[in-house]
Each structure stands twice: as C-alpha cells, then as structure tokens.
Coordinates of N, CA and C and ligand atoms in Angstrom, one line a residue:
M1 N -68.1 6.6 -111.7 CA -68.7 7.3 -110.0 C -67.7 6.6 -108.9
I2 N -67.5 5.0 -109.4 CA -66.6 4.2 -108.5 C -65.4 4.8 -108.4
Q3 N -65.0 5.4 -109.1 CA -63.3 6.3 -109.4 C -63.0 6.7 -108.9
Q4 N -64.3 8.2 -109.3 CA -64.2 9.4 -108.2 C -64.1 9.0 -106.6
K5 N -65.2 7.7 -106.1 CA -65.2 7.5 -104.9 C -63.9 7.6 -104.3
V6 N -62.9 6.1 -105.3 CA -62.0 5.9 -104.8 C -60.7 7.3 -104.5
Q7 N -60.7 8.2 -105.3 CA -59.9 9.9 -105.4 C -60.1 10.1 -104.0
I8 N -61.4 10.2 -103.2 CA -62.1 10.7 -102.8 C -61.5 10.5 -101.2
V9 N -61.6 9.3 -101.4 CA -60.7 8.5 -99.2 C -59.4 8.5 -99.8
E10 N -58.7 8.4 -101.0 CA -57.7 8.7 -100.8 C -57.2 10.0 -100.8
K11 N -57.7 11.1 -101.2 CA -57.6 12.3 -100.5 C -58.0 12.8 -99.1
I12 N -58.4 11.8 -98.2 CA -58.6 12.2 -97.1 C -57.7 10.9 -95.9
L13 N -57.3 10.5 -96.9 CA -56.1 9.4 -96.0 C -54.9 10.2 -96.2
D14 N -54.8 10.9 -97.5 CA -53.5 12.1 -97.9 C -53.3 13.4 -96.6
A15 N -54.6 14.2 -96.5 CA -54.8 14.7 -95.5 C -54.6 14.1 -94.2
N16 N -54.8 13.2 -93.9 CA -54.8 12.7 -92.9 C -53.4 12.3 -92.3
D17 N -52.3 11.8 -93.1 CA -50.9 11.7 -93.0 C -50.3 12.0 -93.2
Q18 N -50.9 13.5 -93.7 CA -49.6 14.9 -92.8 C -49.9 15.0 -92.1
I19 N -51.2 15.2 -91.8 CA -51.2 15.9 -89.9 C -50.5 14.9 -88.7
A20 N -51.3 13.8 -89.5 CA -50.3 12.5 -88.8 C -48.4 12.7 -88.4
M21 N -48.0 13.4 -89.4 CA -46.1 13.5 -89.2 C -46.3 14.8 -88.5
Q22 N -46.9 16.0 -88.6 CA -47.2 17.4 -87.9 C -47.6 16.1 -86.5
N23 N -47.9 15.7 -86.0 CA -48.2 15.7 -85.0 C -47.1 14.5 -84.5
Q24 N -46.4 13.9 -84.7 CA -45.1 13.0 -84.5 C -44.1 14.1 -84.4
Q25 N -43.9 14.5 -85.4 CA -42.8 16.2 -85.4 C -43.0 16.7 -84.5
N26 N -44.3 17.0 -83.2 CA -44.7 17.8 -82.2 C -43.8 16.9 -81.2
L27 N -45.0 15.7 -81.3 CA -44.2 14.5 -80.6 C -42.8 15.0 -80.0
D28 N -42.0 14.5 -81.1 CA -40.7 14.4 -81.1 C -39.4 15.8 -80.6
N29 N -40.9 16.7 -81.0 CA -39.9 18.1 -80.2 C -39.9 18.6 -78.8
H30 N -40.8 17.6 -78.1 CA -41.2 18.0 -76.4 C -40.3 16.6 -76.5
Q31 N -40.0 15.8 -77.0 CA -39.3 13.9 -76.5 C -40.3 13.4 -75.5
I32 N -41.5 13.5 -76.3 CA -42.5 12.5 -75.8 C -42.4 11.2 -77.0
F33 N -42.7 10.3 -76.2 CA -42.9 8.8 -76.6 C -44.3 8.4 -76.8
A34 N -44.7 8.4 -77.9 CA -46.4 8.0 -77.9 C -47.5 7.1 -78.4
I35 N -47.9 5.7 -78.0 CA -48.5 5.4 -78.3 C -49.6 4.9 -78.7
N36 N -49.9 4.1 -79.4 CA -51.7 4.0 -79.7 C -52.3 3.2 -79.6
I37 N -53.2 2.6 -78.8 CA -53.2 1.7 -78.7 C -55.1 0.8 -78.7
M38 N -54.9 -0.4 -80.0 CA -56.4 -0.6 -80.6 C -56.5 -1.8 -80.3
A39 N -57.7 -1.8 -80.3 CA -58.2 -3.3 -79.3 C -59.6 -3.5 -79.9
S40 N -60.3 -4.7 -79.9 CA -61.8 -5.1 -79.8 C -62.7 -4.2 -78.4
P41 N -63.5 -3.9 -78.0 CA -64.2 -3.4 -77.0 C -64.2 -4.9 -76.0
G42 N -63.7 -4.4 -74.6 CA -63.8 -5.1 -73.9 C -62.6 -6.2 -73.8
A43 N -61.3 -5.8 -74.5 CA -60.3 -6.7 -74.8 C -59.2 -6.5 -73.9
G44 N -59.5 -5.1 -73.1 CA -58.9 -4.6 -71.4 C -58.3 -3.4 -71.7
K45 N -58.5 -2.9 -72.5 CA -57.7 -1.7 -72.6 C -57.4 -0.4 -71.3
T46 N -58.2 -0.4 -71.1 CA -58.2 1.0 -69.9 C -57.6 -0.3 -68.6
S47 N -57.9 -1.5 -68.7 CA -57.2 -1.6 -67.4 C -56.0 -2.2 -67.8
V48 N -54.9 -2.5 -68.9 CA -53.5 -2.7 -69.2 C -53.3 -0.6 -68.8
I49 N -53.3 -0.1 -69.5 CA -53.6 1.7 -69.6 C -53.2 1.7 -67.7
L50 N -54.5 1.5 -66.7 CA -54.5 1.9 -65.1 C -53.5 1.6 -64.9
K51 N -52.6 -0.2 -65.1 CA -52.5 -0.8 -64.9 C -50.4 -0.5 -64.8
T52 N -50.3 -0.1 -66.1 CA -49.6 0.4 -66.5 C -49.0 1.7 -66.4
I53 N -49.9 2.7 -65.9 CA -49.5 4.1 -65.2 C -49.4 3.7 -63.5
Q54 N -49.6 2.6 -63.1 CA -49.2 2.4 -61.8 C -48.4 1.9 -61.7
M55 N -47.7 1.0 -62.4 CA -45.8 0.7 -62.5 C -45.4 1.4 -63.0
L56 N -45.5 2.4 -63.5 CA -45.2 3.7 -64.2 C -44.7 4.6 -63.8
Q57 N -45.5 5.2 -62.8 CA -45.6 6.7 -63.2 C -45.1 6.9 -61.7
D58 N -44.3 6.9 -60.8 CA -42.9 7.0 -60.4 C -41.6 7.1 -61.0
K59 N -41.8 7.1 -61.9 CA -40.5 6.8 -63.2 C -40.6 7.6 -63.9
M60 N -41.9 8.0 -64.6 CA -41.8 9.4 -65.8 C -43.1 9.9 -65.8
R61 N -43.6 10.9 -66.3 CA -44.4 11.0 -66.3 C -45.2 10.9 -67.6
I62 N -46.6 10.7 -67.4 CA -47.5 10.2 -68.3 C -48.9 10.5 -68.5
A63 N -49.4 11.2 -69.4 CA -50.8 11.3 -70.0 C -51.4 10.2 -70.7
V64 N -52.9 10.3 -70.8 CA -53.5 9.9 -71.5 C -54.4 10.3 -72.2
I65 N -54.7 9.6 -73.7 CA -55.8 10.5 -74.3 C -57.1 9.4 -74.6
E66 N -57.9 9.7 -74.0 CA -59.4 8.3 -74.4 C -60.2 9.0 -75.5
G67 N -60.3 7.4 -76.5 CA -60.8 8.3 -77.5 C -62.5 7.6 -77.5
D68 N -63.2 8.3 -76.8 CA -64.5 7.8 -77.1 C -65.5 8.2 -78.4
T69 N -66.8 7.2 -78.0 CA -67.4 7.5 -79.6 C -68.5 8.3 -78.7
A70 N -68.9 7.8 -77.2 CA -70.3 9.3 -77.0 C -69.1 9.6 -75.5
A71 N -70.2 10.7 -75.3 CA -69.7 11.7 -74.0 C -69.5 11.0 -72.5
V72 N -69.3 10.2 -72.7 CA -69.2 9.7 -71.3 C -67.6 9.4 -71.0
T73 N -67.2 9.7 -70.1 CA -66.0 9.6 -69.2 C -65.4 8.8 -68.2
I74 N -66.3 7.7 -68.2 CA -66.2 6.6 -67.9 C -64.5 6.4 -67.7
D75 N -63.8 5.6 -69.0 CA -61.9 5.6 -69.0 C -61.5 6.8 -68.7
A76 N -62.0 8.2 -69.0 CA -60.8 9.1 -68.7 C -61.4 9.4 -67.5
D77 N -62.1 9.3 -66.7 CA -61.8 9.5 -64.9 C -61.4 8.5 -64.5
K78 N -61.4 7.5 -65.0 CA -60.2 6.4 -63.9 C -59.0 7.2 -64.1
V79 N -58.1 7.1 -65.6 CA -57.1 7.8 -65.4 C -56.9 8.8 -64.2
S80 N -57.4 9.9 -64.8 CA -57.8 11.1 -63.8 C -57.5 10.5 -62.3
A81 N -58.2 9.6 -61.7 CA -58.7 9.0 -60.1 C -56.5 8.9 -60.0
L82 N -56.0 8.5 -61.0 CA -54.5 8.4 -60.6 C -53.4 9.0 -60.8
G83 N -54.1 10.3 -61.1 CA -53.3 11.6 -60.5 C -52.5 11.8 -62.1
V84 N -52.9 11.0 -62.8 CA -52.6 11.1 -64.7 C -53.4 12.5 -65.7
P85 N -52.6 13.2 -65.7 CA -53.8 13.9 -67.1 C -54.9 13.1 -67.5
A86 N -55.6 13.5 -68.2 CA -56.0 12.9 -69.4 C -57.1 13.3 -69.9
V87 N -57.1 13.2 -71.2 CA -58.2 13.8 -72.2 C -59.2 13.4 -72.4
Q88 N -60.1 13.7 -73.1 CA -61.2 12.7 -74.1 C -61.5 13.7 -75.3
I89 N -61.6 12.6 -76.1 CA -61.4 12.7 -77.5 C -63.5 12.0 -77.1
N90 N -63.9 13.3 -77.9 CA -65.4 12.8 -77.7 C -65.6 12.1 -79.7
T91 N -66.2 11.3 -80.2 CA -65.5 11.1 -82.3 C -66.9 11.7 -82.6
G92 N -67.8 11.5 -81.6 CA -69.9 11.9 -82.2 C -70.1 10.8 -83.1
G93 N -69.9 9.2 -82.3 CA -70.1 8.6 -83.1 C -68.9 8.1 -84.4
Q94 N -68.3 8.2 -84.8 CA -67.5 7.7 -85.3 C -66.3 7.2 -84.8
C95 N -65.7 6.0 -85.3 CA -65.5 4.8 -84.9 C -63.8 4.4 -84.5
H96 N -63.3 5.5 -85.2 CA -61.8 5.2 -85.5 C -61.4 7.2 -84.9
L97 N -60.1 7.0 -84.6 CA -59.7 8.6 -83.7 C -58.6 9.1 -85.4
D98 N -59.1 10.3 -85.7 CA -57.8 10.7 -87.0 C -56.6 11.7 -86.6
A99 N -56.1 11.5 -87.2 CA -54.8 12.6 -86.9 C -55.4 14.0 -86.5
S100 N -56.2 14.3 -87.0 CA -56.8 16.2 -86.9 C -57.1 15.9 -84.9
M101 N -58.2 14.9 -84.8 CA -59.0 14.8 -83.6 C -57.5 14.4 -82.0
L102 N -56.4 13.9 -83.1 CA -55.6 13.8 -81.9 C -54.5 15.2 -82.1
D103 N -54.6 15.5 -82.9 CA -53.8 17.0 -83.1 C -54.3 17.5 -81.9
R104 N -56.1 18.2 -81.8 CA -57.0 19.1 -80.9 C -56.6 18.5 -79.5
A105 N -55.6 17.1 -79.7 CA -56.2 16.1 -78.2 C -55.0 16.8 -77.9
I106 N -54.2 16.2 -78.3 CA -52.8 17.2 -77.3 C -52.8 18.8 -77.6
S107 N -53.1 19.5 -78.3 CA -52.7 21.1 -78.3 C -53.9 21.5 -77.2
S108 N -54.4 20.7 -75.9 CA -54.5 21.0 -75.0 C -54.1 20.1 -73.8
L109 N -52.8 19.3 -73.7 CA -52.0 19.3 -72.4 C -50.3 19.9 -72.8
D110 N -49.8 19.9 -71.9 CA -49.2 20.7 -71.4 C -47.6 19.6 -72.1
L111 N -47.5 19.7 -72.9 CA -46.2 18.9 -73.3 C -44.8 18.7 -72.9
Q112 N -44.9 20.1 -71.9 CA -43.6 20.1 -71.4 C -43.1 18.8 -70.5
Q113 N -44.7 18.7 -69.9 CA -44.7 18.0 -69.0 C -44.8 16.6 -68.6
I114 N -45.1 15.5 -70.0 CA -44.8 14.4 -70.5 C -43.9 13.7 -71.4
D115 N -43.3 12.4 -70.8 CA -42.7 11.2 -71.2 C -43.0 10.6 -71.9
L116 N -43.9 10.0 -71.8 CA -44.9 8.9 -72.0 C -46.3 8.9 -72.2
L117 N -47.0 8.9 -73.8 CA -47.7 9.6 -73.9 C -48.9 8.5 -74.5
I118 N -49.9 7.7 -73.7 CA -51.0 6.9 -74.0 C -52.1 6.9 -74.7
I119 N -52.2 6.2 -76.1 CA -54.0 7.0 -76.3 C -54.3 6.1 -76.8
E120 N -55.9 6.0 -75.9 CA -56.8 4.6 -75.7 C -57.6 4.8 -77.3
N121 N -57.6 4.1 -78.5 CA -58.4 4.3 -79.9 C -59.6 4.2 -79.3
V122 N -60.5 3.8 -79.9 CA -62.0 3.7 -80.1 C -62.1 2.2 -80.2
G123 N -63.2 1.8 -79.4 CA -63.2 -0.2 -79.3 C -63.4 -0.7 -80.5
N124 N -62.1 -1.4 -81.5 CA -62.7 -1.5 -82.7 C -61.8 -2.1 -83.4
L125 N -61.2 -3.4 -84.7 CA -60.7 -4.1 -84.6 C -60.3 -3.8 -86.5
I126 N -61.7 -3.0 -86.9 CA -61.9 -2.6 -88.2 C -60.7 -0.9 -88.6
C127 N -61.5 -0.1 -88.3 CA -60.6 0.9 -89.4 C -59.6 1.7 -88.4
P128 N -59.7 1.8 -87.0 CA -57.6 2.0 -86.3 C -56.9 2.4 -87.0
A129 N -57.1 1.2 -88.0 CA -56.1 0.3 -88.5 C -55.6 1.5 -89.3
S130 N -56.4 1.6 -89.8 CA -56.1 3.0 -91.6 C -55.8 3.8 -91.1
F131 N -55.8 4.6 -90.1 CA -55.4 6.3 -89.7 C -54.2 6.4 -89.1
K132 N -53.2 6.6 -89.4 CA -52.3 7.3 -88.2 C -52.8 8.1 -87.7
I133 N -52.2 8.0 -86.6 CA -52.9 9.6 -85.6 C -50.9 9.8 -85.7
G134 N -49.9 9.8 -85.7 CA -48.7 9.9 -85.9 C -48.3 9.4 -84.4
T135 N -48.6 8.3 -83.6 CA -47.8 8.0 -82.2 C -46.1 7.1 -83.2
H136 N -45.7 6.9 -82.2 CA -44.5 6.4 -82.7 C -44.8 4.3 -82.3
A137 N -45.5 4.2 -81.5 CA -45.8 2.8 -81.9 C -46.9 2.5 -82.3
N138 N -47.9 1.4 -82.3 CA -49.0 1.0 -83.0 C -49.2 0.0 -81.9
V139 N -49.8 -0.1 -80.8 CA -49.7 -1.2 -80.4 C -51.4 -2.1 -80.3
V140 N -52.0 -3.3 -80.6 CA -53.2 -4.1 -80.4 C -53.2 -4.4 -78.5
I141 N -54.1 -5.2 -77.9 CA -54.5 -5.5 -76.7 C -55.7 -6.6 -78.2
A142 N -55.1 -8.3 -77.9 CA -55.5 -9.0 -78.1 C -56.1 -10.2 -77.0
S143 N -57.1 -10.7 -76.7 CA -57.6 -10.9 -75.5 C -57.9 -12.7 -75.6
V144 N -57.2 -13.3 -73.9 CA -57.8 -14.8 -74.3 C -59.1 -15.1 -74.7
P145 N -60.6 -14.6 -73.5 CA -61.7 -14.6 -74.2 C -62.2 -14.1 -75.7
E146 N -61.7 -13.5 -76.3 CA -62.3 -13.5 -77.5 C -61.7 -14.5 -78.7
G147 N -61.6 -15.3 -79.0 CA -60.5 -16.3 -79.1 C -59.5 -16.3 -80.5
D148 N -59.0 -17.7 -80.3 CA -57.3 -17.2 -81.1 C -57.9 -17.6 -82.2
D149 N -59.3 -17.1 -83.0 CA -59.3 -17.5 -84.5 C -58.9 -15.4 -85.0
K150 N -58.9 -14.8 -83.9 CA -58.9 -12.8 -84.6 C -58.3 -12.5 -85.3
P151 N -56.8 -13.3 -85.3 CA -55.3 -13.0 -86.6 C -56.2 -13.8 -88.2
Y152 N -57.4 -14.6 -88.1 CA -57.5 -15.0 -89.6 C -58.8 -14.1 -90.0
K153 N -59.2 -13.7 -88.4 CA -60.7 -12.9 -88.7 C -60.6 -11.8 -89.6
Y154 N -59.3 -10.7 -88.5 CA -59.3 -9.1 -88.6 C -58.1 -9.2 -89.0
P155 N -57.4 -9.4 -90.5 CA -55.5 -9.4 -90.8 C -55.7 -8.0 -90.8
N156 N -56.4 -7.1 -90.9 CA -55.8 -5.9 -91.5 C -55.5 -5.0 -89.9
I157 N -55.3 -5.6 -89.2 CA -55.5 -4.7 -87.4 C -53.8 -5.5 -87.1
Y158 N -53.6 -6.2 -88.0 CA -52.5 -6.9 -87.7 C -51.2 -6.9 -88.2
R159 N -51.4 -6.1 -88.9 CA -50.7 -6.6 -90.2 C -49.4 -4.9 -89.9
G160 N -49.8 -3.7 -89.9 CA -48.9 -2.7 -89.8 C -48.0 -2.1 -88.3
I161 N -48.4 -3.2 -86.9 CA -48.4 -2.6 -85.7 C -46.9 -3.1 -85.3
D162 N -46.8 -2.8 -84.6 CA -45.7 -2.5 -83.7 C -45.0 -3.7 -82.7
T163 N -46.2 -3.8 -81.5 CA -46.3 -4.9 -80.6 C -48.1 -4.9 -80.3
L164 N -48.0 -6.2 -79.4 CA -49.4 -6.9 -79.4 C -49.0 -7.6 -77.9
I165 N -49.9 -7.4 -77.6 CA -50.6 -7.6 -76.1 C -51.0 -8.9 -76.2
L166 N -51.1 -10.0 -75.5 CA -52.4 -10.9 -75.5 C -52.8 -10.9 -73.9
N167 N -53.5 -10.8 -73.5 CA -54.0 -9.9 -71.8 C -55.1 -11.3 -71.2
K168 N -55.2 -11.4 -70.3 CA -56.2 -12.0 -70.2 C -55.5 -13.4 -69.8
T169 N -54.3 -13.8 -70.0 CA -53.5 -15.0 -69.5 C -54.5 -16.0 -68.5
D170 N -54.5 -14.9 -67.8 CA -55.2 -15.7 -66.8 C -56.4 -16.9 -66.6
L171 N -56.9 -16.6 -67.4 CA -58.3 -16.8 -68.0 C -57.5 -18.6 -69.4
L172 N -56.5 -19.2 -69.5 CA -55.9 -19.5 -70.4 C -56.7 -20.9 -70.2
P173 N -56.4 -21.4 -68.5 CA -56.8 -22.7 -68.0 C -58.2 -23.2 -68.4
Y174 N -59.4 -21.7 -68.6 CA -60.5 -22.5 -68.9 C -61.1 -21.6 -70.5
I175 N -60.6 -21.6 -70.6 CA -61.2 -21.1 -72.4 C -59.7 -22.5 -73.6
D176 N -61.3 -22.2 -74.3 CA -59.6 -23.3 -75.1 C -59.5 -22.5 -76.3
F177 N -58.1 -21.6 -75.7 CA -57.4 -20.5 -76.8 C -56.2 -22.0 -77.1
R178 N -55.8 -22.4 -78.2 CA -55.1 -22.5 -78.4 C -53.6 -21.5 -78.9
K179 N -52.6 -21.4 -77.9 CA -51.7 -20.1 -78.5 C -51.0 -20.4 -79.4
D180 N -50.5 -21.5 -80.2 CA -49.9 -22.0 -81.3 C -50.6 -21.4 -82.4
Y181 N -51.8 -21.7 -82.5 CA -52.5 -21.6 -83.6 C -53.2 -19.9 -84.0
F182 N -52.9 -19.4 -82.7 CA -53.3 -17.3 -82.7 C -51.3 -16.9 -83.0
K183 N -50.8 -17.6 -82.8 CA -49.4 -16.5 -82.8 C -49.1 -17.5 -84.3
T184 N -49.6 -18.3 -84.7 CA -49.1 -19.2 -86.4 C -49.7 -18.1 -87.4
G185 N -51.1 -17.1 -86.7 CA -51.7 -16.2 -87.5 C -51.2 -15.6 -88.0
I186 N -50.7 -14.8 -86.5 CA -49.9 -13.6 -86.6 C -49.0 -13.6 -87.1
E187 N -48.0 -14.1 -86.8 CA -46.6 -14.8 -87.2 C -46.8 -14.7 -88.9
L188 N -48.2 -15.0 -89.8 CA -48.4 -14.7 -91.1 C -48.8 -13.1 -91.8
L189 N -49.3 -12.9 -90.9 CA -49.6 -10.9 -90.9 C -47.6 -10.3 -90.5
N190 N -47.7 -10.8 -89.6 CA -46.9 -9.4 -89.4 C -45.3 -10.7 -88.7
P191 N -44.5 -11.1 -89.4 CA -43.3 -11.9 -88.9 C -42.3 -10.8 -88.3
G192 N -42.4 -12.3 -86.9 CA -41.6 -11.7 -85.6 C -41.9 -10.4 -85.1
L193 N -42.8 -10.3 -85.1 CA -43.8 -9.2 -84.3 C -44.0 -9.9 -82.8
E194 N -43.3 -8.7 -81.8 CA -42.7 -9.4 -80.2 C -44.3 -9.2 -79.9
I195 N -44.6 -10.2 -78.9 CA -46.3 -10.1 -78.2 C -45.7 -10.5 -76.5
F196 N -46.8 -9.6 -75.9 CA -46.1 -9.5 -74.7 C -47.5 -9.8 -73.8
E197 N -46.8 -11.4 -73.6 CA -48.7 -12.6 -72.9 C -48.7 -11.4 -71.2
L198 N -49.6 -11.3 -71.0 CA -50.0 -10.5 -69.5 C -51.3 -10.7 -69.1
S199 N -51.8 -10.9 -67.9 CA -52.6 -10.6 -67.2 C -52.9 -9.1 -66.3
C200 N -53.9 -8.7 -66.2 CA -54.0 -7.7 -65.2 C -54.4 -8.0 -64.1
K201 N -55.1 -9.1 -64.0 CA -55.7 -9.7 -62.4 C -54.1 -9.8 -61.9
T202 N -53.4 -11.0 -62.2 CA -52.6 -11.7 -60.9 C -51.3 -10.6 -61.8
E203 N -50.9 -9.8 -62.6 CA -49.5 -8.7 -63.4 C -48.5 -9.8 -63.7
E204 N -48.9 -11.0 -63.8 CA -48.1 -12.2 -64.6 C -47.3 -11.7 -66.1
G205 N -46.6 -11.8 -66.0 CA -45.7 -11.3 -67.8 C -45.5 -9.8 -68.5
F206 N -46.2 -9.3 -67.1 CA -46.2 -7.5 -67.4 C -45.1 -6.8 -67.0
S207 N -44.1 -7.1 -66.6 CA -42.9 -6.5 -66.3 C -41.6 -6.3 -68.0
N208 N -41.8 -7.7 -68.2 CA -41.6 -7.7 -70.2 C -41.8 -6.6 -70.3
W209 N -43.1 -6.0 -70.5 CA -44.6 -5.0 -71.5 C -43.8 -3.4 -70.8
I210 N -43.5 -3.9 -69.6 CA -43.4 -2.2 -68.7 C -41.6 -2.1 -69.3
N211 N -41.2 -3.2 -68.8 CA -39.7 -2.6 -69.4 C -38.9 -2.4 -71.0
W212 N -40.5 -2.4 -72.1 CA -40.4 -2.1 -73.1 C -40.6 -0.8 -73.6
L213 N -41.3 -0.5 -72.5 CA -41.9 0.9 -72.4 C -40.8 1.8 -72.1
K214 N -40.2 1.2 -71.2 CA -39.3 2.5 -70.2 C -38.1 2.4 -71.4
S215 N -37.6 1.1 -72.1 CA -36.3 1.5 -72.8 C -36.7 2.3 -74.3
K216 N -38.1 2.7 -74.7 CA -38.8 3.0 -75.8 C -38.9 4.4 -75.3
V217 N -38.9 5.1 -73.7 CA -39.5 6.4 -73.7 C -38.4 6.8 -73.2
S218 N -36.8 6.1 -72.7 CA -35.5 6.2 -72.4 C -34.8 6.9 -74.1
N219 N -35.0 5.9 -74.9 CA -34.5 6.5 -76.0 C -34.9 7.5 -76.9
Q220 N -36.5 7.8 -76.5 CA -36.8 9.2 -77.1 C -36.7 10.2 -75.5
T221 N -36.2 10.1 -74.8 CA -35.8 11.8 -74.2 C -34.7 11.8 -74.1
N222 N -33.5 10.8 -74.4 CA -32.2 10.9 -74.6 C -31.8 11.2 -76.0
R223 N -32.5 11.2 -76.8 CA -32.0 11.9 -78.2 C -31.7 13.0 -78.3
Ligands
MG1 MG1 -62.0 1.7 -72.7
ZN2 ZN1 -64.1 4.1 -87.6

C-alpha cells in the first residue's frame, strides 16, 4: 500500500521534470534567463522584485510571473504598474508552482521580447523546493526578522538553490540575528553558496545582486 503511494509520487515528479526540461529548452531557444524566487510569506519577494525591476528595466527587457494561491492580483498589479508584463498564476490553493503551470504562463507571454524572466513562487519554504519548474536559477530570499535558525528548520529548500538573498539587513541593529550562525547553517547544506545581503529599504547591497543578474542575462543572450 505504502509502496504504491511512493511510486505514484515518483511518477508525478518524473512527469513534472519532463515538462520542466521542456520549459528550460523553450526559454533557452528565446535566450531568456529565468529565475525562480522562493521564500516564506513576508520575506520580501515582491519588494525585491520591484526594486530589481526599477534598477534593471532600462538595461534589459523583464517580465514577471506571479504565483499566488488565491485569485488576488495585488503583486501582479504592482509589477504591471512599473510597465513590465506580468502574468498571474492562480494555483487554486496549491502551495507551490509546478512545471505545467509555468508552461501555461510562459505561453501567454511574448518570449521574443524578454531577456530576464522573474518567477515569484508561492510563499512557502517546504514544497516549492521539490518541484523543478524549468528556470536557470533557484533563488531563496531569507529575511532578518524570520530569524537566524531558518536553515536548521527548513534544510531542504536551501540544498538545491543557486543563490541566496538575505533581505531586510537594515533591521540587523534591532533584531538578535546571528549572521554567523545563519551562514554556518547554510554552508553545511550548500557549501560555497553565494549570499547577497541587501535591504530594499536602503538599497544597501543591491548592486551585487544586480551585477550577478546582469552577468547571467548577458551570458544567456550572447550564447
Ligand atoms: Mg509577494
Ligand atoms: Zn506545495
């Protein structure tokens, strides 16, 4: 009985990986660099995305896909207000994006007109990590108010990622956040992982993140 359940879950993940590979092929064909942003609710995903758009939109063409569990378009509206194409995926209560959702969202965008595609996953530190969607980089945003023990409590999400953002560093003077403890936890799970410490409020540290994106996008468009 249990064995059968395991097999079913494996099949779903296999099918998902297939579609994720096709998504990445599709993005590569259009020389688009795509990132999958994951975080818990309130870590500042949308704020980082908005600030990133403002700093990059005169240098490259950006589009955003917003994953939300409800049919509220609050985040997508904020992105649209900056003049950037935004597509909302309503997961219908599901707590993560999967590859076929991304496939559908991609097909509603004009891929000829995009250099950087930013995907905001559903706010949740558990299952988004298990579902590849076909992006080139998986990014987690942690934030200072969430606490320095996140890597110890939610190890899975930090294992497969390519980059980590530590957001809201402007709050460090007010919160007992042991940066060394946090970074040690990350290093155990994902040795050598690049961490961008930044603040949307003060823009401190943002240039490193922006430069990382610029070089990734330029590698992809010059392939
Ligand atoms: Mg958001
Ligand atoms: Zn889920």
